[in-house]
Amino acid sequence: VADLSPEELRGRVAVELERTRRRSAELTDAVDDEELVKQHSPLMSPLVWDLAHVGSQEEQWLVRDVGGRRALRPDIDDLYDAFQHSRANRPELPLLGPGESREYVATVRDKVHDVLGRVPLEGRRLVEHAFAFGMIVQHEQQHDETMLATHQLRRGEPVLHAPDPPGPEPGGARRGEVLVPGGPFTMGTSGEPWALDNERPAHRVHVDDFLIDSHPVTNADFFRFIDSGGYRQPCWWSEQGWRYLAHAELSAPLFWQRSGDVWMRRRFGRVEPVPPDEPVVHVSFHEAQAYANWAGRRLPSEAEWEKAARFDPSTGRSLRYPWGDDPPEERHANLGQRHLRPAPVGTYSAGRAPSGAWQLVGDVWEWTASDFAPYPGFEAFPYREYSEVFFGPSYKVLRGGSFGTDPAACRATFRNWDLPARRQIFAGFRCARTPAAAELD
Ligand code: AVJ
Ligand code: FE
């Protein structure tokens, strides 16, 4: 950002805003008005809520705060405040209708382009203003991923279409563990202009020797857990996990269904056999943890995950992405909803980390063992409700992004979080373990 002239920066931001809006439009234009206002699951908002919420945040943050312009629709601030109304209750609200919502977000966007054309983007205000626009792009992209999860929960004929991802590369599916030698590394970031408050500041963390899976856990791995009785044996589950399992009566990942001898799954309206070589997706933290216990392993801590994903032992530096500092390209990772599924393990050799691990970014979010907590020196920005109110033992951290995560909202430092019971998000995992002393010689 600092290397760009203000004019180049304005152009870059405008492109990102429009690219993002095309995605939101695609997700909301794919269904008719009735499906736009209906609730597809109590876990999710109606799609039309997400759309107008994106506009409302953009109005408050860019039109009012950055632009200093007068409010367009202060009367709807409360309706679209995520803290005022739970997702389950949003359909009952007097929300803007589909046409009104589209008109509203377009009006806000026009004003935003006007603000972008006039606001100082240099000197003292550069970082602050560039961040505000970047935050809004990321916010909309995050809601687009949420809307994609709503599409996955929706019943009915397929309305989203995309080509399948590439297949595994020669030798790519040879799986194992990679050893990350103990020592300090830099976790988090202070210099990344679009990094959100919870990724900051950069700080040194010591991590002991650990081994981590070279690839995410696959559906075939998960078949074995299920077949060996994993969902029926309390010994693999935490107390909280077992209570949740009994209450929710789970016996497989979300969207799976047994048909005779084979597992089938529903994927964006298509029913198909569960592909054995894809990362498992739509599992809760509890299921991931139970699998890891069953396999004699554990989930990686967040620090372990990040070190495996970005620490380069040849320079001692932490990279922006597993493959280096360059922004994601198609060859690096399955991001950005180019595909409507994870790629099989052993794809994207260009995206490997210095540790040797594959597919840390893209495909599926990966559950970690860690609670969502602030880094030392954390400062809430721009408001406490973005991250700070979620800190504590209730939320577990996920890392790496999924096939539905846009590159703008994905970095090796990016932190996602959710309740340990949630599985409608595109979440999978990989396992780790602490090596025995004899293994290190
Ligand atoms: C970071 C995905 C947990 O969706 O609750 C959207 C992102 N924050 N609007 C969420 C977010 C405010 C957040 N997650
Ligand atoms: Fe939001």
Short mmCIF file of C-alpha atoms and ligand atoms in Angstrom, two decimals:
data_model
loop_
_atom_site.label_atom_id
_atom_site.label_comp_id
_atom_site.label_asym_id
_atom_site.label_seq_id
_atom_site.Cartn_x
_atom_site.Cartn_y
_atom_site.Cartn_z
CA VAL A 1 0.00 0.00 0.00
CA ALA A 2 2.78 2.42 0.97
CA ASP A 3 4.42 1.95 -2.49
CA LEU A 4 1.29 3.00 -4.35
CA SER A 5 0.43 6.55 -5.33
CA PRO A 6 -2.90 7.77 -3.93
CA GLU A 7 -4.38 7.47 -7.43
CA GLU A 8 -3.19 3.88 -7.83
CA LEU A 9 -4.55 3.08 -4.40
CA ARG A 10 -7.96 4.58 -5.23
CA GLY A 11 -8.05 2.49 -8.40
CA ARG A 12 -7.08 -0.66 -6.54
CA VAL A 13 -9.70 -0.13 -3.85
CA ALA A 14 -12.43 0.59 -6.43
CA VAL A 15 -11.63 -2.66 -8.24
CA GLU A 16 -11.78 -4.65 -5.00
CA LEU A 17 -15.08 -3.05 -3.99
CA GLU A 18 -16.67 -3.88 -7.34
CA ARG A 19 -15.23 -7.40 -7.54
CA THR A 20 -16.65 -8.05 -4.10
CA ARG A 21 -20.05 -6.59 -4.96
CA ARG A 22 -20.26 -8.86 -8.02
CA ARG A 23 -19.87 -11.84 -5.69
CA SER A 24 -22.59 -10.58 -3.34
CA ALA A 25 -24.86 -10.01 -6.33
CA GLU A 26 -24.17 -13.50 -7.69
CA LEU A 27 -25.07 -15.06 -4.35
CA THR A 28 -28.26 -13.05 -3.95
CA ASP A 29 -29.40 -13.05 -7.58
CA ALA A 30 -29.10 -16.85 -7.76
CA VAL A 31 -32.41 -17.34 -5.93
CA ASP A 32 -35.86 -15.79 -6.29
CA ASP A 33 -37.28 -13.23 -3.87
CA GLU A 34 -39.08 -15.81 -1.78
CA GLU A 35 -35.84 -17.69 -1.14
CA LEU A 36 -34.01 -14.46 -0.49
CA VAL A 37 -36.24 -13.51 2.44
CA LYS A 38 -36.77 -16.98 3.84
CA GLN A 39 -34.69 -18.56 6.56
CA HIS A 40 -32.93 -21.65 5.27
CA SER A 41 -31.67 -22.61 8.73
CA PRO A 42 -32.08 -21.09 12.21
CA LEU A 43 -28.27 -20.88 12.24
CA MET A 44 -28.29 -18.36 9.42
CA SER A 45 -29.81 -15.02 8.54
CA PRO A 46 -32.07 -14.67 5.51
CA LEU A 47 -29.79 -13.83 2.56
CA VAL A 48 -31.52 -10.47 2.25
CA TRP A 49 -30.41 -9.59 5.80
CA ASP A 50 -26.74 -10.21 4.94
CA LEU A 51 -27.07 -8.05 1.85
CA ALA A 52 -28.52 -5.00 3.59
CA HIS A 53 -26.26 -5.53 6.65
CA VAL A 54 -23.24 -5.23 4.34
CA GLY A 55 -24.68 -1.96 3.04
CA SER A 56 -25.46 -0.69 6.53
CA GLN A 57 -21.91 -1.32 7.78
CA GLU A 58 -20.54 0.33 4.66
CA GLU A 59 -22.75 3.34 5.22
CA GLN A 60 -21.72 3.72 8.85
CA TRP A 61 -18.03 3.11 8.40
CA LEU A 62 -17.24 4.70 5.04
CA VAL A 63 -20.01 7.20 4.26
CA ARG A 64 -20.46 8.58 7.78
CA ASP A 65 -17.13 8.01 9.59
CA VAL A 66 -14.53 8.27 6.82
CA GLY A 67 -16.50 10.54 4.48
CA GLY A 68 -18.12 12.66 7.17
CA ARG A 69 -21.34 12.62 5.12
CA ARG A 70 -24.80 12.74 6.51
CA ALA A 71 -26.54 9.46 7.35
CA LEU A 72 -28.66 7.88 4.61
CA ARG A 73 -30.75 5.46 6.67
CA PRO A 74 -30.03 5.91 10.39
CA ASP A 75 -33.47 4.38 11.00
CA ILE A 76 -32.23 0.92 10.00
CA ASP A 77 -28.95 0.87 11.96
CA ASP A 78 -30.56 -1.25 14.69
CA LEU A 79 -32.21 -3.73 12.34
CA TYR A 80 -28.87 -4.63 10.84
CA ASP A 81 -26.87 -4.57 14.06
CA ALA A 82 -25.76 -8.18 14.53
CA PHE A 83 -25.72 -7.71 18.32
CA GLN A 84 -29.31 -6.49 18.59
CA HIS A 85 -30.96 -9.50 16.99
CA SER A 86 -29.85 -13.13 16.86
CA ARG A 87 -29.75 -14.86 13.48
CA ALA A 88 -32.74 -17.00 14.44
CA ASN A 89 -34.90 -13.90 15.04
CA ARG A 90 -33.93 -11.90 11.96
CA PRO A 91 -36.74 -13.17 9.67
CA GLU A 92 -39.32 -11.63 12.04
CA LEU A 93 -37.84 -8.14 11.71
CA PRO A 94 -39.33 -5.49 9.41
CA LEU A 95 -36.35 -5.87 7.06
CA LEU A 96 -35.94 -4.07 3.76
CA GLY A 97 -37.34 -6.21 0.96
CA PRO A 98 -35.20 -7.59 -1.88
CA GLY A 99 -35.70 -4.59 -4.19
CA GLU A 100 -35.21 -2.05 -1.39
CA SER A 101 -32.09 -3.84 -0.17
CA ARG A 102 -30.52 -3.85 -3.63
CA GLU A 103 -31.34 -0.20 -4.10
CA TYR A 104 -29.97 0.66 -0.66
CA VAL A 105 -26.61 -1.07 -1.15
CA ALA A 106 -26.25 0.52 -4.59
CA THR A 107 -26.98 4.01 -3.20
CA VAL A 108 -24.45 3.51 -0.41
CA ARG A 109 -21.89 2.28 -2.92
CA ASP A 110 -22.33 5.36 -5.12
CA LYS A 111 -21.60 7.57 -2.12
CA VAL A 112 -18.61 5.42 -1.22
CA HIS A 113 -17.07 5.89 -4.66
CA ASP A 114 -17.55 9.61 -4.20
CA VAL A 115 -15.84 9.48 -0.79
CA LEU A 116 -13.04 7.34 -2.23
CA GLY A 117 -12.43 9.97 -4.91
CA ARG A 118 -11.99 12.79 -2.40
CA VAL A 119 -10.62 11.36 0.84
CA PRO A 120 -6.91 11.93 1.62
CA LEU A 121 -4.98 8.75 0.89
CA GLU A 122 -1.50 9.89 1.79
CA GLY A 123 0.61 10.87 4.75
CA ARG A 124 -0.97 10.60 8.15
CA ARG A 125 -4.37 9.42 6.91
CA LEU A 126 -3.09 6.80 4.47
CA VAL A 127 -3.03 3.81 6.79
CA GLU A 128 -6.24 4.74 8.57
CA HIS A 129 -8.24 5.37 5.42
CA ALA A 130 -6.79 2.52 3.36
CA PHE A 131 -7.60 0.22 6.27
CA ALA A 132 -11.21 1.44 6.44
CA PHE A 133 -11.82 0.52 2.81
CA GLY A 134 -9.95 -2.76 3.19
CA MET A 135 -11.96 -3.64 6.24
CA ILE A 136 -15.21 -3.05 4.38
CA VAL A 137 -14.07 -5.25 1.48
CA GLN A 138 -13.16 -8.01 3.94
CA HIS A 139 -16.41 -7.58 5.84
CA GLU A 140 -18.48 -8.04 2.68
CA GLN A 141 -16.35 -11.01 1.60
CA GLN A 142 -16.85 -12.63 5.01
CA HIS A 143 -20.59 -12.22 4.66
CA ASP A 144 -20.36 -13.65 1.15
CA GLU A 145 -18.79 -16.77 2.63
CA THR A 146 -21.59 -16.83 5.21
CA MET A 147 -24.12 -16.54 2.38
CA LEU A 148 -22.36 -19.40 0.63
CA ALA A 149 -22.86 -21.49 3.77
CA THR A 150 -26.55 -20.50 3.68
CA HIS A 151 -26.70 -21.74 0.07
CA GLN A 152 -25.22 -25.05 1.21
CA LEU A 153 -27.98 -25.37 3.85
CA ARG A 154 -30.70 -24.46 1.36
CA ARG A 155 -32.90 -27.25 0.01
CA GLY A 156 -33.80 -27.46 -3.66
CA GLU A 157 -32.30 -27.65 -7.11
CA PRO A 158 -28.69 -26.43 -7.57
CA VAL A 159 -28.43 -22.73 -8.41
CA LEU A 160 -24.67 -22.23 -8.01
CA HIS A 161 -22.29 -23.69 -10.55
CA ALA A 162 -18.51 -23.85 -10.82
CA PRO A 163 -15.93 -26.16 -12.38
CA ASP A 164 -14.34 -28.83 -10.20
CA PRO A 165 -10.89 -28.08 -8.76
CA PRO A 166 -7.79 -29.68 -10.28
CA GLY A 167 -6.82 -33.21 -9.24
CA PRO A 168 -3.83 -34.16 -7.11
CA GLU A 169 -0.35 -33.71 -8.53
CA PRO A 170 2.02 -36.63 -9.12
CA GLY A 171 3.32 -37.72 -5.73
CA GLY A 172 1.27 -34.99 -4.05
CA ALA A 173 -1.01 -37.34 -2.20
CA ARG A 174 1.91 -39.05 -0.44
CA ARG A 175 0.94 -38.14 3.08
CA GLY A 176 2.76 -38.05 6.36
CA GLU A 177 3.81 -35.64 9.06
CA VAL A 178 6.23 -32.75 8.88
CA LEU A 179 8.51 -31.87 11.78
CA VAL A 180 8.68 -28.22 12.81
CA PRO A 181 11.78 -27.79 15.01
CA GLY A 182 11.31 -25.98 18.32
CA GLY A 183 12.22 -22.33 18.73
CA PRO A 184 10.80 -18.84 18.51
CA PHE A 185 8.96 -17.35 15.55
CA THR A 186 7.03 -14.16 14.81
CA MET A 187 3.29 -14.67 15.18
CA GLY A 188 0.74 -12.11 14.01
CA THR A 189 1.54 -8.93 12.12
CA SER A 190 2.02 -5.23 12.64
CA GLY A 191 2.81 -4.21 9.07
CA GLU A 192 0.10 -5.88 7.01
CA PRO A 193 -2.13 -2.91 6.04
CA TRP A 194 -5.41 -4.83 5.84
CA ALA A 195 -4.82 -7.06 8.87
CA LEU A 196 -7.69 -6.89 11.36
CA ASP A 197 -7.24 -5.97 15.02
CA ASN A 198 -7.07 -9.58 16.26
CA GLU A 199 -4.06 -10.37 14.01
CA ARG A 200 -2.03 -7.60 15.65
CA PRO A 201 0.58 -6.92 16.87
CA ALA A 202 3.46 -9.09 15.65
CA HIS A 203 5.06 -10.81 18.64
CA ARG A 204 7.66 -13.51 19.28
CA VAL A 205 6.37 -16.88 20.42
CA HIS A 206 8.37 -19.94 21.43
CA VAL A 207 6.96 -23.18 20.09
CA ASP A 208 8.38 -26.57 21.11
CA ASP A 209 9.16 -29.25 18.52
CA PHE A 210 6.00 -30.63 16.99
CA LEU A 211 4.82 -32.79 14.12
CA ILE A 212 1.85 -31.78 12.00
CA ASP A 213 0.01 -33.58 9.20
CA SER A 214 1.36 -32.75 5.77
CA HIS A 215 -2.25 -32.72 4.49
CA PRO A 216 -5.70 -32.13 5.95
CA VAL A 217 -7.63 -35.14 7.31
CA THR A 218 -9.61 -36.69 4.45
CA ASN A 219 -13.07 -38.19 4.10
CA ALA A 220 -11.44 -41.64 3.79
CA ASP A 221 -9.71 -41.07 7.14
CA PHE A 222 -13.02 -40.05 8.60
CA PHE A 223 -14.79 -43.17 7.24
CA ARG A 224 -12.39 -45.22 9.37
CA PHE A 225 -13.19 -43.20 12.48
CA ILE A 226 -16.92 -43.70 11.90
CA ASP A 227 -16.60 -47.40 11.00
CA SER A 228 -14.59 -48.13 14.14
CA GLY A 229 -17.40 -46.71 16.28
CA GLY A 230 -15.88 -43.29 16.90
CA TYR A 231 -19.27 -41.61 17.33
CA ARG A 232 -20.38 -44.23 19.86
CA GLN A 233 -17.32 -44.36 22.13
CA PRO A 234 -17.19 -41.63 24.81
CA CYS A 235 -13.47 -42.20 25.40
CA TRP A 236 -12.54 -40.09 22.34
CA TRP A 237 -14.74 -37.14 23.25
CA SER A 238 -14.33 -34.34 25.75
CA GLU A 239 -17.09 -34.14 28.33
CA GLN A 240 -18.57 -31.14 26.55
CA GLY A 241 -18.18 -32.87 23.20
CA TRP A 242 -19.95 -36.02 24.37
CA ARG A 243 -22.86 -34.03 25.81
CA TYR A 244 -23.17 -32.15 22.53
CA LEU A 245 -23.03 -35.38 20.55
CA ALA A 246 -25.76 -37.00 22.63
CA HIS A 247 -27.94 -33.92 22.41
CA ALA A 248 -27.49 -33.36 18.65
CA GLU A 249 -27.54 -37.12 17.88
CA LEU A 250 -24.70 -36.91 15.41
CA SER A 251 -23.23 -39.89 13.60
CA ALA A 252 -21.38 -38.30 10.66
CA PRO A 253 -20.36 -34.89 9.29
CA LEU A 254 -23.15 -32.48 8.41
CA PHE A 255 -24.76 -33.15 4.99
CA TRP A 256 -23.71 -36.83 4.96
CA GLN A 257 -26.21 -39.62 4.60
CA ARG A 258 -25.69 -43.36 4.48
CA SER A 259 -27.07 -45.13 1.40
CA GLY A 260 -26.51 -48.89 1.73
CA ASP A 261 -22.76 -49.30 1.91
CA VAL A 262 -21.79 -45.86 0.76
CA TRP A 263 -21.74 -42.41 2.25
CA MET A 264 -23.52 -39.81 0.16
CA ARG A 265 -23.47 -36.05 0.70
CA ARG A 266 -25.51 -33.07 -0.35
CA ARG A 267 -23.40 -30.29 -1.85
CA PHE A 268 -25.11 -27.09 -3.03
CA GLY A 269 -28.17 -29.09 -4.05
CA ARG A 270 -26.34 -32.03 -5.62
CA VAL A 271 -26.33 -35.48 -4.04
CA GLU A 272 -23.13 -37.42 -4.67
CA PRO A 273 -20.90 -40.08 -3.12
CA VAL A 274 -18.52 -38.61 -0.53
CA PRO A 275 -15.14 -38.41 -2.34
CA PRO A 276 -12.53 -40.27 -0.27
CA ASP A 277 -9.54 -38.10 -1.15
CA GLU A 278 -11.00 -34.68 -0.28
CA PRO A 279 -10.40 -32.94 3.05
CA VAL A 280 -13.32 -33.67 5.37
CA VAL A 281 -15.57 -30.62 5.71
CA HIS A 282 -18.57 -29.66 7.86
CA VAL A 283 -17.27 -31.11 11.10
CA SER A 284 -17.46 -29.36 14.47
CA PHE A 285 -14.51 -28.71 16.75
CA HIS A 286 -15.79 -31.56 18.94
CA GLU A 287 -15.73 -34.04 16.05
CA ALA A 288 -12.26 -32.87 15.00
CA GLN A 289 -10.99 -33.26 18.56
CA ALA A 290 -12.57 -36.72 18.93
CA TYR A 291 -11.01 -37.86 15.66
CA ALA A 292 -7.60 -36.60 16.78
CA ASN A 293 -7.88 -38.45 20.11
CA TRP A 294 -8.95 -41.62 18.31
CA ALA A 295 -5.94 -41.31 15.99
CA GLY A 296 -3.58 -40.93 19.00
CA ARG A 297 -2.96 -37.31 18.07
CA ARG A 298 -4.25 -33.85 18.98
CA LEU A 299 -5.30 -30.68 17.24
CA PRO A 300 -2.50 -28.15 16.69
CA SER A 301 -2.46 -25.03 18.81
CA GLU A 302 -2.97 -21.84 16.90
CA ALA A 303 0.72 -20.94 17.32
CA GLU A 304 1.75 -24.34 15.94
CA TRP A 305 -0.55 -23.93 12.96
CA GLU A 306 0.80 -20.49 12.17
CA LYS A 307 4.42 -21.55 12.57
CA ALA A 308 3.88 -24.52 10.24
CA ALA A 309 2.18 -22.18 7.76
CA ARG A 310 4.60 -19.24 7.60
CA PHE A 311 7.89 -19.67 9.44
CA ASP A 312 10.78 -19.87 7.00
CA PRO A 313 13.75 -21.47 8.80
CA SER A 314 16.14 -20.47 6.00
CA THR A 315 15.69 -16.76 6.83
CA GLY A 316 14.07 -16.88 10.28
CA ARG A 317 11.23 -14.72 8.89
CA SER A 318 7.50 -15.27 8.97
CA LEU A 319 5.94 -15.15 5.49
CA ARG A 320 2.62 -13.54 4.56
CA TYR A 321 1.42 -16.81 3.01
CA PRO A 322 2.78 -20.37 3.13
CA TRP A 323 4.33 -19.95 -0.35
CA GLY A 324 5.92 -16.56 0.31
CA ASP A 325 4.92 -12.90 0.36
CA ASP A 326 3.13 -12.74 -3.01
CA PRO A 327 -0.67 -12.57 -3.05
CA PRO A 328 -2.59 -15.78 -3.80
CA GLU A 329 -2.79 -16.96 -7.40
CA GLU A 330 -4.88 -19.83 -8.70
CA ARG A 331 -1.91 -22.19 -8.58
CA HIS A 332 -1.34 -21.56 -4.87
CA ALA A 333 -4.63 -22.39 -3.23
CA ASN A 334 -8.33 -23.15 -3.58
CA LEU A 335 -9.77 -19.79 -2.50
CA GLY A 336 -12.39 -17.34 -3.74
CA GLN A 337 -15.31 -19.65 -4.58
CA ARG A 338 -13.71 -20.59 -7.91
CA HIS A 339 -14.84 -24.11 -7.01
CA LEU A 340 -17.72 -25.26 -4.86
CA ARG A 341 -15.74 -27.89 -3.01
CA PRO A 342 -12.32 -28.53 -1.47
CA ALA A 343 -9.65 -29.91 -3.81
CA PRO A 344 -8.36 -33.44 -3.18
CA VAL A 345 -5.32 -33.64 -0.94
CA GLY A 346 -2.03 -33.34 -2.83
CA THR A 347 -3.17 -30.42 -5.01
CA TYR A 348 -1.43 -27.00 -5.20
CA SER A 349 2.22 -27.95 -4.75
CA ALA A 350 3.00 -24.27 -5.48
CA GLY A 351 1.25 -23.40 -2.24
CA ARG A 352 3.34 -25.57 0.09
CA ALA A 353 4.86 -23.99 3.19
CA PRO A 354 8.58 -24.10 4.02
CA SER A 355 7.64 -26.74 6.63
CA GLY A 356 6.57 -28.98 3.74
CA ALA A 357 2.87 -28.92 4.63
CA TRP A 358 0.28 -28.71 1.85
CA GLN A 359 -3.03 -26.88 1.55
CA LEU A 360 -2.78 -24.89 4.77
CA VAL A 361 -4.49 -22.01 2.99
CA GLY A 362 -7.72 -22.63 1.09
CA ASP A 363 -9.92 -25.75 0.74
CA VAL A 364 -11.18 -25.98 4.34
CA TRP A 365 -10.88 -23.86 7.48
CA GLU A 366 -8.87 -25.81 10.01
CA TRP A 367 -9.93 -26.10 13.64
CA THR A 368 -7.17 -25.46 16.15
CA ALA A 369 -7.06 -26.42 19.82
CA SER A 370 -6.89 -22.76 20.87
CA ASP A 371 -9.48 -20.47 22.41
CA PHE A 372 -9.91 -17.12 20.67
CA ALA A 373 -7.75 -14.76 22.75
CA PRO A 374 -6.03 -11.40 22.23
CA TYR A 375 -2.33 -11.24 21.39
CA PRO A 376 -0.15 -9.34 23.88
CA GLY A 377 -0.57 -5.65 23.10
CA PHE A 378 -3.97 -6.11 21.41
CA GLU A 379 -5.95 -2.93 20.77
CA ALA A 380 -9.58 -3.13 19.68
CA PHE A 381 -10.05 -1.45 16.32
CA PRO A 382 -12.23 -0.01 14.90
CA TYR A 383 -14.79 -1.19 17.47
CA ARG A 384 -14.86 -3.67 20.37
CA GLU A 385 -17.57 -5.71 18.69
CA TYR A 386 -15.36 -6.84 15.85
CA SER A 387 -13.17 -9.20 17.93
CA GLU A 388 -12.87 -8.25 21.57
CA VAL A 389 -16.34 -9.27 22.73
CA PHE A 390 -15.67 -12.81 21.41
CA PHE A 391 -12.41 -13.38 23.33
CA GLY A 392 -12.61 -16.16 25.90
CA PRO A 393 -13.11 -19.91 26.20
CA SER A 394 -16.41 -20.06 24.27
CA TYR A 395 -14.88 -19.64 20.82
CA LYS A 396 -12.27 -21.80 19.10
CA VAL A 397 -9.91 -20.46 16.45
CA LEU A 398 -9.94 -21.70 12.86
CA ARG A 399 -7.15 -20.96 10.40
CA GLY A 400 -6.34 -21.00 6.72
CA GLY A 401 -9.56 -20.14 4.87
CA SER A 402 -11.75 -22.35 2.72
CA PHE A 403 -12.70 -22.66 -0.96
CA GLY A 404 -15.34 -20.05 -0.11
CA THR A 405 -12.91 -17.52 1.41
CA ASP A 406 -11.82 -14.64 -0.77
CA PRO A 407 -8.07 -13.90 -0.99
CA ALA A 408 -8.81 -10.39 0.36
CA ALA A 409 -9.93 -11.98 3.64
CA CYS A 410 -7.18 -14.59 3.87
CA ARG A 411 -3.59 -14.46 5.08
CA ALA A 412 -1.37 -16.78 7.09
CA THR A 413 -2.11 -14.47 10.04
CA PHE A 414 -5.90 -14.36 9.51
CA ARG A 415 -7.92 -15.64 12.47
CA ASN A 416 -11.46 -16.97 12.26
CA TRP A 417 -13.44 -18.16 15.26
CA ASP A 418 -16.63 -20.01 15.99
CA LEU A 419 -18.45 -22.01 18.65
CA PRO A 420 -17.08 -25.57 18.99
CA ALA A 421 -20.45 -27.10 18.05
CA ARG A 422 -20.77 -25.28 14.72
CA ARG A 423 -20.39 -27.26 11.51
CA GLN A 424 -22.29 -25.38 8.82
CA ILE A 425 -19.07 -23.45 8.13
CA PHE A 426 -16.56 -24.94 5.68
CA ALA A 427 -14.42 -26.41 8.43
CA GLY A 428 -12.11 -29.41 8.53
CA PHE A 429 -8.81 -29.95 10.33
CA ARG A 430 -5.42 -31.62 10.45
CA CYS A 431 -3.75 -33.32 13.42
CA ALA A 432 -0.51 -32.71 15.27
CA ARG A 433 1.50 -34.39 17.99
CA THR A 434 4.52 -33.84 20.19
CA PRO A 435 7.39 -36.10 19.12
CA ALA A 436 8.97 -38.56 21.54
CA ALA A 437 12.60 -37.65 22.33
CA ALA A 438 13.87 -40.67 20.38
CA GLU A 439 12.22 -39.37 17.19
CA LEU A 440 14.32 -36.21 17.17
CA ASP A 441 17.77 -37.83 16.88
C1 AVJ B 1 -14.86 -13.63 11.66
C2 AVJ B 1 -16.45 -14.91 10.44
C3 AVJ B 1 -16.46 -14.95 12.82
O1 AVJ B 1 -19.16 -13.68 10.58
O2 AVJ B 1 -19.24 -13.46 12.73
C4 AVJ B 1 -18.89 -10.34 10.02
C5 AVJ B 1 -16.96 -11.87 10.66
N1 AVJ B 1 -17.84 -9.80 11.82
N2 AVJ B 1 -19.46 -9.24 10.53
C6 AVJ B 1 -18.65 -13.37 11.65
C7 AVJ B 1 -17.89 -10.69 10.83
C8 AVJ B 1 -18.84 -8.92 11.64
C9 AVJ B 1 -17.20 -12.92 11.72
N3 AVJ B 1 -16.26 -14.09 11.64
FE FE B 2 -21.12 -8.26 9.75
#
